[in-house]
Structures are given as C-alpha cells and as structure tokens.
Coordinates of C-alpha atoms and ligand atoms in Angstrom, one line a residue:
X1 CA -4.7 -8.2 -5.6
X2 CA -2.8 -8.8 -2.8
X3 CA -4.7 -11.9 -1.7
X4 CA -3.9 -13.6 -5.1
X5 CA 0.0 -13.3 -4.4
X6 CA 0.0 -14.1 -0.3
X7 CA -2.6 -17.4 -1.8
X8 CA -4.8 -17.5 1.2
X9 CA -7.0 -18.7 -1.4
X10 CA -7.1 -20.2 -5.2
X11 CA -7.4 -17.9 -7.2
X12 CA -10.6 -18.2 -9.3
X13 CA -11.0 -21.3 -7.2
X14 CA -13.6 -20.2 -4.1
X15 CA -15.2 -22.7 -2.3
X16 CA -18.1 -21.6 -0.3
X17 CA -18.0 -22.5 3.0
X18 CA -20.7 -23.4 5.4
X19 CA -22.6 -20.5 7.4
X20 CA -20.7 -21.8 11.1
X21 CA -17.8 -22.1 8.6
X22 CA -17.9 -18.6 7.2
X23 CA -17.9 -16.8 10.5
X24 CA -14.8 -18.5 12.0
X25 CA -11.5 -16.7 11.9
X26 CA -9.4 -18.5 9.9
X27 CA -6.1 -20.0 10.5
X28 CA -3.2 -18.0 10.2
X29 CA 0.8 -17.3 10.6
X30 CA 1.8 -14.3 11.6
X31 CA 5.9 -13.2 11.3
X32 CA 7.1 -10.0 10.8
X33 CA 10.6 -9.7 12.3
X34 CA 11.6 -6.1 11.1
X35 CA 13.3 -4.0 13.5
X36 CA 11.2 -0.6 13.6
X37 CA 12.8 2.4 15.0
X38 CA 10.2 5.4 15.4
X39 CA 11.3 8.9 16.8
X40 CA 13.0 11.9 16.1
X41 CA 16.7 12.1 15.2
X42 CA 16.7 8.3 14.6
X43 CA 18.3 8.4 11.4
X44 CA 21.5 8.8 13.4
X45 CA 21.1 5.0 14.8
X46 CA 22.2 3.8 11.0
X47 CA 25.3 3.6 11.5
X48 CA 24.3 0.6 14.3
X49 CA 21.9 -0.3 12.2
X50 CA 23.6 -1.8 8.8
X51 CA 25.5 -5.1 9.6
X52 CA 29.3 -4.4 10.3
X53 CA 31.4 -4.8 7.0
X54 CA 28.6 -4.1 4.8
X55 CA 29.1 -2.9 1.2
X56 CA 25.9 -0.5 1.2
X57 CA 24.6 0.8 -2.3
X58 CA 21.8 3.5 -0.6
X59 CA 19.0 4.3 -3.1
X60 CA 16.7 7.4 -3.5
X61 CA 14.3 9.1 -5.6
X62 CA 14.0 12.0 -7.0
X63 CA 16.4 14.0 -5.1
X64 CA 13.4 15.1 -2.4
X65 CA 16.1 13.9 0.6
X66 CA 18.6 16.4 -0.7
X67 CA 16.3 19.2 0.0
X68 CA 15.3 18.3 3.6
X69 CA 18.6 17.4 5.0
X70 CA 17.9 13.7 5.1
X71 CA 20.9 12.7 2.8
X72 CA 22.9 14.8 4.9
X73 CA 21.8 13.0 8.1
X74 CA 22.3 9.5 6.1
X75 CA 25.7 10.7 4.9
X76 CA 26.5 11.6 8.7
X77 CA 25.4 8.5 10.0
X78 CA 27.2 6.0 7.3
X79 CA 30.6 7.2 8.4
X80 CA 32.9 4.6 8.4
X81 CA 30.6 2.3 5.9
X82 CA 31.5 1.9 2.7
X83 CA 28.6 3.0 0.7
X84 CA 27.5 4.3 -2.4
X85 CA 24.8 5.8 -3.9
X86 CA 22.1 5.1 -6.8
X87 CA 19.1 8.0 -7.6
X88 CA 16.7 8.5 -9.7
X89 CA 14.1 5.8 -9.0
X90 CA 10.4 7.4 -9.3
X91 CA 6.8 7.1 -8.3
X92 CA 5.3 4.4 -9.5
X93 CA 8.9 2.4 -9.5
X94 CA 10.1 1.6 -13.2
X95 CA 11.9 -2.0 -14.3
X96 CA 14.4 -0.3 -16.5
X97 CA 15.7 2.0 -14.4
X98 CA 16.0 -0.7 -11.2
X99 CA 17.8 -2.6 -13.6
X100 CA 20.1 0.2 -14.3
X101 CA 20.3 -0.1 -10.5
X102 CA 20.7 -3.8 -10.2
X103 CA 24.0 -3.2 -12.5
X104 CA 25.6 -1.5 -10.3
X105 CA 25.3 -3.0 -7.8
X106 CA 26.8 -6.0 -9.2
X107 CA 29.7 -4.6 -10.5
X108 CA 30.1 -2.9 -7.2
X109 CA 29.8 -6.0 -5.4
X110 CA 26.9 -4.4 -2.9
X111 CA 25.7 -7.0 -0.1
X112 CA 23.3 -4.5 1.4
X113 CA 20.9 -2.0 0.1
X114 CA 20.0 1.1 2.0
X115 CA 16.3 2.7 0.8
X116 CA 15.9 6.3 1.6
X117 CA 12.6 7.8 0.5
X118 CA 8.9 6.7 -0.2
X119 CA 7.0 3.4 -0.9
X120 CA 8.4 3.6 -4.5
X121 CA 12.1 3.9 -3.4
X122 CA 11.7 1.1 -0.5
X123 CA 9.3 -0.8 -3.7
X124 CA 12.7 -0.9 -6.0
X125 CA 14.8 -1.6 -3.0
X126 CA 13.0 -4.5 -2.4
X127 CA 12.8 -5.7 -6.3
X128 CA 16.7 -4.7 -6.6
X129 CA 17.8 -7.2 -3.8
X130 CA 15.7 -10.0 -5.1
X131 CA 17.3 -9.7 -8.9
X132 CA 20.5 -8.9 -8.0
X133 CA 21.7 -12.1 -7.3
X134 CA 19.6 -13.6 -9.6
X135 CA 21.3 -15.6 -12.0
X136 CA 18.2 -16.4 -14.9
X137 CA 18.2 -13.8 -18.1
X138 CA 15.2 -12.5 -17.3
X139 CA 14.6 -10.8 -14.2
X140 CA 10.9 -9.9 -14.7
X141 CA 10.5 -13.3 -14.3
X142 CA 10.6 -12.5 -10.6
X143 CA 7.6 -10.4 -10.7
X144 CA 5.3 -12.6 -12.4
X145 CA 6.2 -15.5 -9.9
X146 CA 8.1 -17.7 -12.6
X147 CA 11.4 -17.2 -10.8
X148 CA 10.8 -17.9 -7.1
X149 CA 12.9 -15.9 -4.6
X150 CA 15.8 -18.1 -3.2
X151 CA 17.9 -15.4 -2.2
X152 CA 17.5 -12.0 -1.7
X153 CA 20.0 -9.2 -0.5
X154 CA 19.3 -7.6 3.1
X155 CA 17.4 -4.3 2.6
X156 CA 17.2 -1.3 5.5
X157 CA 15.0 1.7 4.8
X158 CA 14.7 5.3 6.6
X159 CA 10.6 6.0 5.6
X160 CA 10.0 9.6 4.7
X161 CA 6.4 8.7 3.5
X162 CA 3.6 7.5 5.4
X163 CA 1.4 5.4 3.1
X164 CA 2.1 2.3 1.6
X165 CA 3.8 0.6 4.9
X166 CA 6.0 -1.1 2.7
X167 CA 8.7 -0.1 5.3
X168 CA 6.9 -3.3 7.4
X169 CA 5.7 -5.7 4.9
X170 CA 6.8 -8.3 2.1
X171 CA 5.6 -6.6 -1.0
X172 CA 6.6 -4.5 -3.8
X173 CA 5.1 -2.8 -6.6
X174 CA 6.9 -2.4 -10.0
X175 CA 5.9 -0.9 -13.3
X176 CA 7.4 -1.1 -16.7
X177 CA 6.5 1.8 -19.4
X178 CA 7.0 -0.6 -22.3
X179 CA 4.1 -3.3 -21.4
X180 CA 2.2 -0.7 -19.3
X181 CA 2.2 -3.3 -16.1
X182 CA 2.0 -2.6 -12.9
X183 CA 3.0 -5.6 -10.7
X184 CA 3.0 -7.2 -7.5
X185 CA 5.5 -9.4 -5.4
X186 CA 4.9 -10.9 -2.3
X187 CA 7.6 -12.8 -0.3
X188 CA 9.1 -13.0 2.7
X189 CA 12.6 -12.5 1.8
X190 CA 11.5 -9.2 0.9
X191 CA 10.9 -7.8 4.6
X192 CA 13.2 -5.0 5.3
X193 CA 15.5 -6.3 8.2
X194 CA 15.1 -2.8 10.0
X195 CA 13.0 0.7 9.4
X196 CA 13.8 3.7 10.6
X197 CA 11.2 6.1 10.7
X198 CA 11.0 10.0 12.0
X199 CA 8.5 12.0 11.4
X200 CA 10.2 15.4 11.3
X201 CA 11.2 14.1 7.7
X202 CA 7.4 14.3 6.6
X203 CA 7.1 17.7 7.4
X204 CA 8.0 18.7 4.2
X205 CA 5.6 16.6 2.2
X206 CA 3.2 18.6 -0.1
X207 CA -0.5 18.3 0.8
X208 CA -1.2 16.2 -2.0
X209 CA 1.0 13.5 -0.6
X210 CA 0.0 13.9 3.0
X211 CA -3.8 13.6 1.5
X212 CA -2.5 10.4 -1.0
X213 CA -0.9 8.9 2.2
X214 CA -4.0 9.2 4.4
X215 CA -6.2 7.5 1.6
X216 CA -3.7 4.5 1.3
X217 CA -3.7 3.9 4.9
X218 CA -7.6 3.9 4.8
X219 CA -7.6 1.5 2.0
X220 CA -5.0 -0.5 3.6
X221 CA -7.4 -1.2 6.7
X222 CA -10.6 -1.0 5.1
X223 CA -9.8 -3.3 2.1
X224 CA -8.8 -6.0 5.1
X225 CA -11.8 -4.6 7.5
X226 CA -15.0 -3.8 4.8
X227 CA -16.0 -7.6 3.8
X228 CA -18.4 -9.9 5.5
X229 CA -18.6 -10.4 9.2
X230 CA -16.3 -12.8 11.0
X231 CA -15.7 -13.8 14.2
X232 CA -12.4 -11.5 15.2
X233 CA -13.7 -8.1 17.4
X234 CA -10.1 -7.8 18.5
X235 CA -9.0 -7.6 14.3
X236 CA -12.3 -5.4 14.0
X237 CA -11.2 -2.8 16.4
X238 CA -7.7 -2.7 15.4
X239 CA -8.6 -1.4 12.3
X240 CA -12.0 0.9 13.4
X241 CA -9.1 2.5 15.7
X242 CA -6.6 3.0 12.7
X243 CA -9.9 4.9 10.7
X244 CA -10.9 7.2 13.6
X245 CA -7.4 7.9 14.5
X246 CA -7.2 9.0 10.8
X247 CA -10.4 10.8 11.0
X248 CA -8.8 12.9 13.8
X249 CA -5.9 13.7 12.8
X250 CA -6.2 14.5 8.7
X251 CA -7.4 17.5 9.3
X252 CA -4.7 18.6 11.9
X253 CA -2.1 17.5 9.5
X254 CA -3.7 20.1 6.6
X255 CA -3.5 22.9 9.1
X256 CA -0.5 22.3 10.9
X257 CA 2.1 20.4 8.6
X258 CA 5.3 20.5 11.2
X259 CA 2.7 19.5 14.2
X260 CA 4.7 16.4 15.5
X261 CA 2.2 14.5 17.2
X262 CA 0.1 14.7 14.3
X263 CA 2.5 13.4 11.8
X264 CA 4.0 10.7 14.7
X265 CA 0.2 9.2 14.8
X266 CA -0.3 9.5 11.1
X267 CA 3.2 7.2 10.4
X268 CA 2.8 5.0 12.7
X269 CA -1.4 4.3 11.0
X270 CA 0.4 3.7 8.3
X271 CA 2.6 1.3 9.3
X272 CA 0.2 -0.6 11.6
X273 CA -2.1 -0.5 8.4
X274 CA -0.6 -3.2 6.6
X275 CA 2.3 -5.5 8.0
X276 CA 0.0 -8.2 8.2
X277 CA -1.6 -7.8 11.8
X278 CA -5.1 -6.6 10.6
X279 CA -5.7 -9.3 8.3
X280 CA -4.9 -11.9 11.0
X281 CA -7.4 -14.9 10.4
X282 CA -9.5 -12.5 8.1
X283 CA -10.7 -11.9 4.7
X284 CA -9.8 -9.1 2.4
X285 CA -11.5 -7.7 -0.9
X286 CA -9.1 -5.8 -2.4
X287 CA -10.9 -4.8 -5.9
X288 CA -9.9 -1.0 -5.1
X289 CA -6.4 -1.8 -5.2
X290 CA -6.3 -4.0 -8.1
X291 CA -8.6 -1.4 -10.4
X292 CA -6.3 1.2 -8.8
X293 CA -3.1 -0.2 -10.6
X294 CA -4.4 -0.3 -13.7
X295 CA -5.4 3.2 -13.5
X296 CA -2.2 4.4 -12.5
X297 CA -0.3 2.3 -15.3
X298 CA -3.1 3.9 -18.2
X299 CA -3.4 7.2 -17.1
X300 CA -0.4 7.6 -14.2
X301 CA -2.6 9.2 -12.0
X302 CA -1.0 8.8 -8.1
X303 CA -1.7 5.3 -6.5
X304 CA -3.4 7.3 -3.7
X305 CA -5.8 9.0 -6.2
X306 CA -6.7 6.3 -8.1
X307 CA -8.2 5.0 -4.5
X308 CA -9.8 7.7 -3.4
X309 CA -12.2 7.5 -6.8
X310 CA -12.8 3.9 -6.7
X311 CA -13.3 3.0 -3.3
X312 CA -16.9 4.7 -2.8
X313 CA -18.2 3.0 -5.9
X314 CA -17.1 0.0 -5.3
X315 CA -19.2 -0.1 -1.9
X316 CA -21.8 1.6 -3.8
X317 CA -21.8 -1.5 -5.7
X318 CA -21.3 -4.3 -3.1
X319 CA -24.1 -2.4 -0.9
X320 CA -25.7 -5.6 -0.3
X321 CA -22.8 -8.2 0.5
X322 CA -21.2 -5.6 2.4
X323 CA -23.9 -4.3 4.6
X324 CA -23.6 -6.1 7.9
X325 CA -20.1 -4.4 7.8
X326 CA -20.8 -1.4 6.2
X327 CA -23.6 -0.7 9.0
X328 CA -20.7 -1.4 11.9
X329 CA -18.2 1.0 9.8
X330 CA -21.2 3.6 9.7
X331 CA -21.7 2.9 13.5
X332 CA -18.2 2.7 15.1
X333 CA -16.0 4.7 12.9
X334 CA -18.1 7.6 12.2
X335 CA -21.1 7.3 14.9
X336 CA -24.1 6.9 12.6
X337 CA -27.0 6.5 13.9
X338 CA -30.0 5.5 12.4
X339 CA -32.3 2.4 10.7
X340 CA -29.9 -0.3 9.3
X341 CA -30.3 0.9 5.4
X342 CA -29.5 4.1 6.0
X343 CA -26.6 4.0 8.3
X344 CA -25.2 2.0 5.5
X345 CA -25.8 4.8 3.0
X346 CA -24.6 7.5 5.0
X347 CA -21.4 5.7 5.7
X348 CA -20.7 5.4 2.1
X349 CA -21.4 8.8 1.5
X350 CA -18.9 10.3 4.5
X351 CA -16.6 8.2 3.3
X352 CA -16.5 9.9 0.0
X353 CA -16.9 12.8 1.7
X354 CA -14.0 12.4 4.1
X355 CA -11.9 12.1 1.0
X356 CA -12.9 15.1 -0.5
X357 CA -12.4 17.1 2.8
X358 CA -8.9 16.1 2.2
X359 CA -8.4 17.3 -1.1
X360 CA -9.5 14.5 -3.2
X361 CA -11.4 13.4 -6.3
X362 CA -13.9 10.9 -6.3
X363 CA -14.8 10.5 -10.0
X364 CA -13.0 9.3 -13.1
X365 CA -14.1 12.3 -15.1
X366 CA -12.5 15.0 -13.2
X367 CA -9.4 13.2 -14.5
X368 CA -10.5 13.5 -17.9
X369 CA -11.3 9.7 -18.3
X370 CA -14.4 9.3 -20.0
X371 CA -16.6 6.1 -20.1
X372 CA -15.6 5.0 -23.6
X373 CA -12.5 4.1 -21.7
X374 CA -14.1 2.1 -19.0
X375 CA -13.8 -1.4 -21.5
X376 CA -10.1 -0.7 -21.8
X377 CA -9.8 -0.5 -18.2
X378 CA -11.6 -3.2 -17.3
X379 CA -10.1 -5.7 -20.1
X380 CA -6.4 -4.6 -18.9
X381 CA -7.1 -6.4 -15.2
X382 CA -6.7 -9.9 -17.2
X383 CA -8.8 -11.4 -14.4
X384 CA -7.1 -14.5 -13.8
X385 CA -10.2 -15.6 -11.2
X386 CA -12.6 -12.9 -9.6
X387 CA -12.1 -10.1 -7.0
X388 CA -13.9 -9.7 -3.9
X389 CA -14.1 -11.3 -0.9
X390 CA -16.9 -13.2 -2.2
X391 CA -14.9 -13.8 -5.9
X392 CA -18.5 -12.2 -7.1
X393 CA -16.8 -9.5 -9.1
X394 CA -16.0 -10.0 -12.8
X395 CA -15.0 -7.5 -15.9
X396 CA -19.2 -6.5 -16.1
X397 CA -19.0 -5.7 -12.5
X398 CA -15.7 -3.9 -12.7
X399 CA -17.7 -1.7 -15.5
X400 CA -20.5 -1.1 -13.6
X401 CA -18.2 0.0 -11.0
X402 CA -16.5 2.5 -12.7
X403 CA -19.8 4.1 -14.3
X404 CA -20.5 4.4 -10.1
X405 CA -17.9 6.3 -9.0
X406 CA -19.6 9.3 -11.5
X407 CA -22.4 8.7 -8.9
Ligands
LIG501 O1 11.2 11.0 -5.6 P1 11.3 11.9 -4.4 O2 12.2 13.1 -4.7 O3 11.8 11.2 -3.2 O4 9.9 12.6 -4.1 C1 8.8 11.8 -3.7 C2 7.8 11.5 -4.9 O5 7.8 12.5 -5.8 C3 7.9 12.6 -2.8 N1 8.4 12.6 -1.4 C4 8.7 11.5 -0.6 N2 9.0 11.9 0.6 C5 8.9 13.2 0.7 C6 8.5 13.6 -0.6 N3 8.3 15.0 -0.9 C7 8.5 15.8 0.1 N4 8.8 15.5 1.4 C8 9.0 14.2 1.7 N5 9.4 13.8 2.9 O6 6.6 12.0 -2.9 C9 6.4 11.6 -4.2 C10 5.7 10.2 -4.2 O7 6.6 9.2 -3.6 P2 6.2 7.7 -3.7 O8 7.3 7.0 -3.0 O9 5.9 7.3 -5.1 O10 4.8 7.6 -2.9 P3 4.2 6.4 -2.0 O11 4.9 6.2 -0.8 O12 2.8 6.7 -2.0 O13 4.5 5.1 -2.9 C11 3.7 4.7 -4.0 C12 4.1 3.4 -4.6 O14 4.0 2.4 -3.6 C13 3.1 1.3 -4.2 C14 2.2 2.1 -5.1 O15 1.5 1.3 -6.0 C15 3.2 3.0 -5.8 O16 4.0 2.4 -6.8 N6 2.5 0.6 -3.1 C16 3.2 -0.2 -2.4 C17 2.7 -1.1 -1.4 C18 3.6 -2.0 -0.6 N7 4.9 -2.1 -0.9 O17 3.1 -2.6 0.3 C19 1.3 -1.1 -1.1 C20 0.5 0.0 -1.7 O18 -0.8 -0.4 -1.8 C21 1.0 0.5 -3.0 O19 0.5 -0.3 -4.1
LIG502 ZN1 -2.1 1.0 -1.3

C-alpha cells in the first residue's frame, strides 16, 4: 500500500535485480522536519507552538479529550489565539464529514489547523489542509492522486494515541461510507509542522486501543523489517529494538495503565515506527496493511484488528520468500533457538501468539466473516500491480491468504 503511493517502485512494474543487486541498500532521501515535543505537561508549550497571528480551527473526535482534561489543557494553552473548534471526526476518518470541516474553515478564513486526538483526527487534519485551499470541484480527487498537492495549510497535533505515527509522517487515511473506500495519501506537504506528545493523555485509553496501538506499531516495523535480506544491520536493529521493546512493555501496559514509563516507551515505538527512518534504503511488503483496509471498509472492524488476523497468515504464506528473515526475527526478537525450519515456524507462531496475549483475534471467523466472503474481499483490493516485496502476490494468493489465517 504504502509503497505504491511513496513510488519507490512501479507499481505492477518489478524488475528483478541481480543477486549483488538485491542485497544492496538502496538509495534513499530521508526529511522529516516535524518538531516533536515528548513529556508531561507539554501541551502547555502550544501556545509557543502555533505561528503568531494564526487563525487556528482545532479539530477532535469524538469528544474523548473532553473527558480527560485535554481540551481543557488546549483551551488553556490557546489563550490569546484566536481559534475555533470543529468535532465530530471518527475512527476510520469519513470524507463527508471532513468536508463539513473543510467548510468551515473556509468561511472562517482558518490558516492553521490544530489536531487533537488519534491517528483518525490528525488523518482528517491532514486531508482538511490539503482541500481547503483547493480550488477544483472535486476534492476526492486529492485522494486518488488526480489533484496533486500544491498547497497545503500548516497542521500541529497534540497525539493522545500511540499507533499509527501519523503525528511524524506524510500520510493520511480517509474513508467514504458511500463507495466503501478506504484511501491513502502520501505527500510531503502533509507533515505536521510540530507534535506534541504526553503520555499522561493515554492513560485513559481502553485496553482495546492500547492492544490495537501495539499491533500497528508492530506492523509498522515489521511490514518495513519482514522481507528479504539486505545489506542495512543498522535499519535491522532499529526495528528488532522497536519489537522487543514492544515485547517488554505490552504486558506492563495491561497491568499498570497510568505506569509512565511504560506508556513514554510505548509512544515514542510508535512514533519511531514509521516516519520514514526504518525503511531507509529498504524494502517493504505491506500486503497486511493493504488487505487490512479493505477489511475495515467491509466489515469496520478497527484498523488494529484487521492486522492482528492477517499478519500471521500472511507469513504462513510467504514461509519460503520470507525465511532468511523470518529465521533472524525468530532469533533476535524472540530468542529462538533451534534448526533453521523450525525457528522459522515457531516465530510465526509467537507472533500470533503475542497478539493474542494482548487481547487479540487472529482469525476472520471470530469476526463472523465466513469464507464465502473471501472473493469479495479479495476482488475489492482492485490490484492495480501485485503486493509484496517480491510483487509475487495476486487476488489467488490474497485468497489463499485469508483461508490461512483460520490456520
Ligand atoms: O473519537 P475520540 O473520542 O477521540 O475517541 C477515540 C476513538 O474512539 C479513542 N481515543 C483516542 N485517544 C484516546 C481515546 N480514548 C481514550 N483515551 C484516549 N487518550 O480511540 C478511538 C480510536 O481512535 P483512532 O484515532 O481511530 O485510532 P488510531 O490512532 O488507531 O487511528 C486509526 C486510523 O489511522 C489510520 C487507520 O487506517 C485508521 O483510519 N492509519 C493511519 C496511518 C498514518 N497516517 O500513517 C498509518 C496506519 O497504518 C493507519 O492506516
Ligand atoms: Zn497501520
């Protein structure tokens, strides 16, 4: 998914390189200029924050920020800004109500947008500043890539959910209930010109979205980590620290929810996950997040969830590609030790079982989808080339992939 839109390769278009080739890291630029501020009681740096003269419109979700006194600490911080506010924006961030967002903003002349809340709030932040100066008719367009970004607004966000690491990173994810898409954009311009992240505001998060947190941070590094070997053991043990350090403290997190260490070290996995320094002059298979969307636009089962079920099957699947890297995972990250075929084994079965620990389900039918569905799944992906890092995997192998995770 996400390699399609960044186009570190063509799309459909894979040529195979040589062997000496294959294991070279490969060229890369690497520029991520948001300002991240990480502590307790740094939502009261906002005020130096947002750019003097500002005309802020801050955006939420569901009203979770009211409960835990972070509008308050927003509201204290903005004094002397003129801002406003706009709610409402859900999981799984919809077009219409953006739009409805995108309005007003316009008619209130906003120049600067203020995200407050999850990877869906900072998601329709970041959408919301690209269309609201956008001038065509149709501001979908800018999802599908027909109307590139020339401008954007200057977004800011306060993080009060570790997970997608949106809060460091150029994309956003945006659904629409009247096409049933789920969409991704990629761009630069969409880089949040500062984050401001405290852990104390996670406290309150239920367990489910501690556990759907912990699984996107996973897939984050193991989606840029799990593919075939290259050259890059500095990359490597960036993201085999990120696991263990997840392995650690997930289950700390389930006991002790207000533990601030715990939740410090899970936000800042999350963020280190993915804002582009893991996949450095690496490759990336990211068939677990592109199956993923499509289950949460069908059956609007969390992003995190949708993961946690796909992710074992799909290296139950790719077993054979994946093994010189699947036997270092089963090594380094959860000290297997045994022949070569079964190292690889057992690491796909503690990964599954890891998830679980955490409160997970691995399999499609303990959410009620059967495998009559799996064709309608599969069909909805609209392949425009193949996923994988080795573009090896097609509709038939999506299918045989979801039959696995039953497994
Ligand atoms: O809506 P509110 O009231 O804010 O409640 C939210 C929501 O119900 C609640 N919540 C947030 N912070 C809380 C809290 N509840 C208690 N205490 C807190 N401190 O949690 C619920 C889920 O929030 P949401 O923002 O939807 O979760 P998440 O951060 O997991 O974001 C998911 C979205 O991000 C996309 C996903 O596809 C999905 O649309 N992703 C974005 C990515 C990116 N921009 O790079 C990458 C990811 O792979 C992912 O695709
Ligand atoms: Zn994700």
């Amino acid at each position: 998914m996400y390699e399609e839109m960044v186009g570190d390769r063509p799309a459909g278009g894979f040529s195979h390189p040589t062997d000496q080739e294959e294991k070279q890291m490969k060229n890369f630029t690497f520029h991520n200029p948001v300002k991240l501020v990480f502590g307790k009681g740094t939502i009261a740096e906002l005020g130096n924050l947002v750019p003097k003269g500002a005309r802020v419109l801050m955006t939420y979700g569901g009203g979770t920020i009211k409960k835990i006194g972070v509008y308050d600490q927003v509201k204290a911080a903005l004094a002397g800004v003129d801002w406003m506010e706009f709610g409402g924006i859900e999981p799984n961030p919809q077009y219409d109500t953006l739009m409805r967002g995108v309005e007003l903003a316009r008619k209130n002349n906003r120049d600067f947008l203020l995200a407050v809340g999850g990877g869906s709030v900072l998601d329709g932040a970041k959408f919301m500043a690209a269309a609201i100066p956008f001038k065509g008719p149709n501001a979908w367009d800018i999802m599908e890539g027909k109307a590139p970004i020339e401008i954007a607004l200057p977004v800011g966000c306060v993080l009060t959910l570790p997970a997608t690491g949106s809060e460091m990173n150029r994309y956003a994810v945006v659904s629409r209930h009247d096409t049933g898409q789920k969409t991704v954009i990629n761009h630069e311009k969409l880089l949040p010109v500062f984050s401001i992240l405290d852990p104390q505001t996670t406290y309150s998060l239920p367990p489910r979205q501690v556990s759907n947190g912990i699984v996107d941070t996973w897939m984050h590094v193991v989606e840029q980590y799990l593919t075939y070997p290259l050259d890059t053991p500095l990359q490597d043990r960036q993201a085999e620290a990120i696991l263990q350090t997840l392995l650690e403290e997930a289950p700390k997190v389930l006991k002790n929810p207000h533990d601030y260490n715990v939740r410090a070290n899970l936000m800042w996995c999350a963020t280190m996950a993915f804002n582009g320094l893991l996949n450095c002059g690496g490759i990336s298979d990211w068939t677990s997040h592109r199956v993923g969307h499509e289950l949460t636009a069908l059956y609007g089962i969390d992003h995190g969830q949708s993961l946690a079920v796909l992710f074992p099957a799909v290296l139950r699947h790719q077993k054979a590609d994946k093994m010189d890297k699947l036997i270092q995972y089963g090594r380094r990250v959860f000290g297997i030790q045994g022949t070569p075929e079964k190292t690889a084994e057992l690491a796909i079965e503690k990964t599954a079982e890891f998830f679980r620990s955490i409160g997970m389900k691995t399999k499609l039918s303990e959410y009620g989808i059967p495998p009559a569905d799996y064709p309608k799944i599969a069909d909805k992906l609209q392949l425009r080339g193949k996923l994988g890092e080795r573009q090896n995997i097609g509709v038939k192998e999506v299918m045989e992939i979801l039959a696995l995770t039953e497994a």
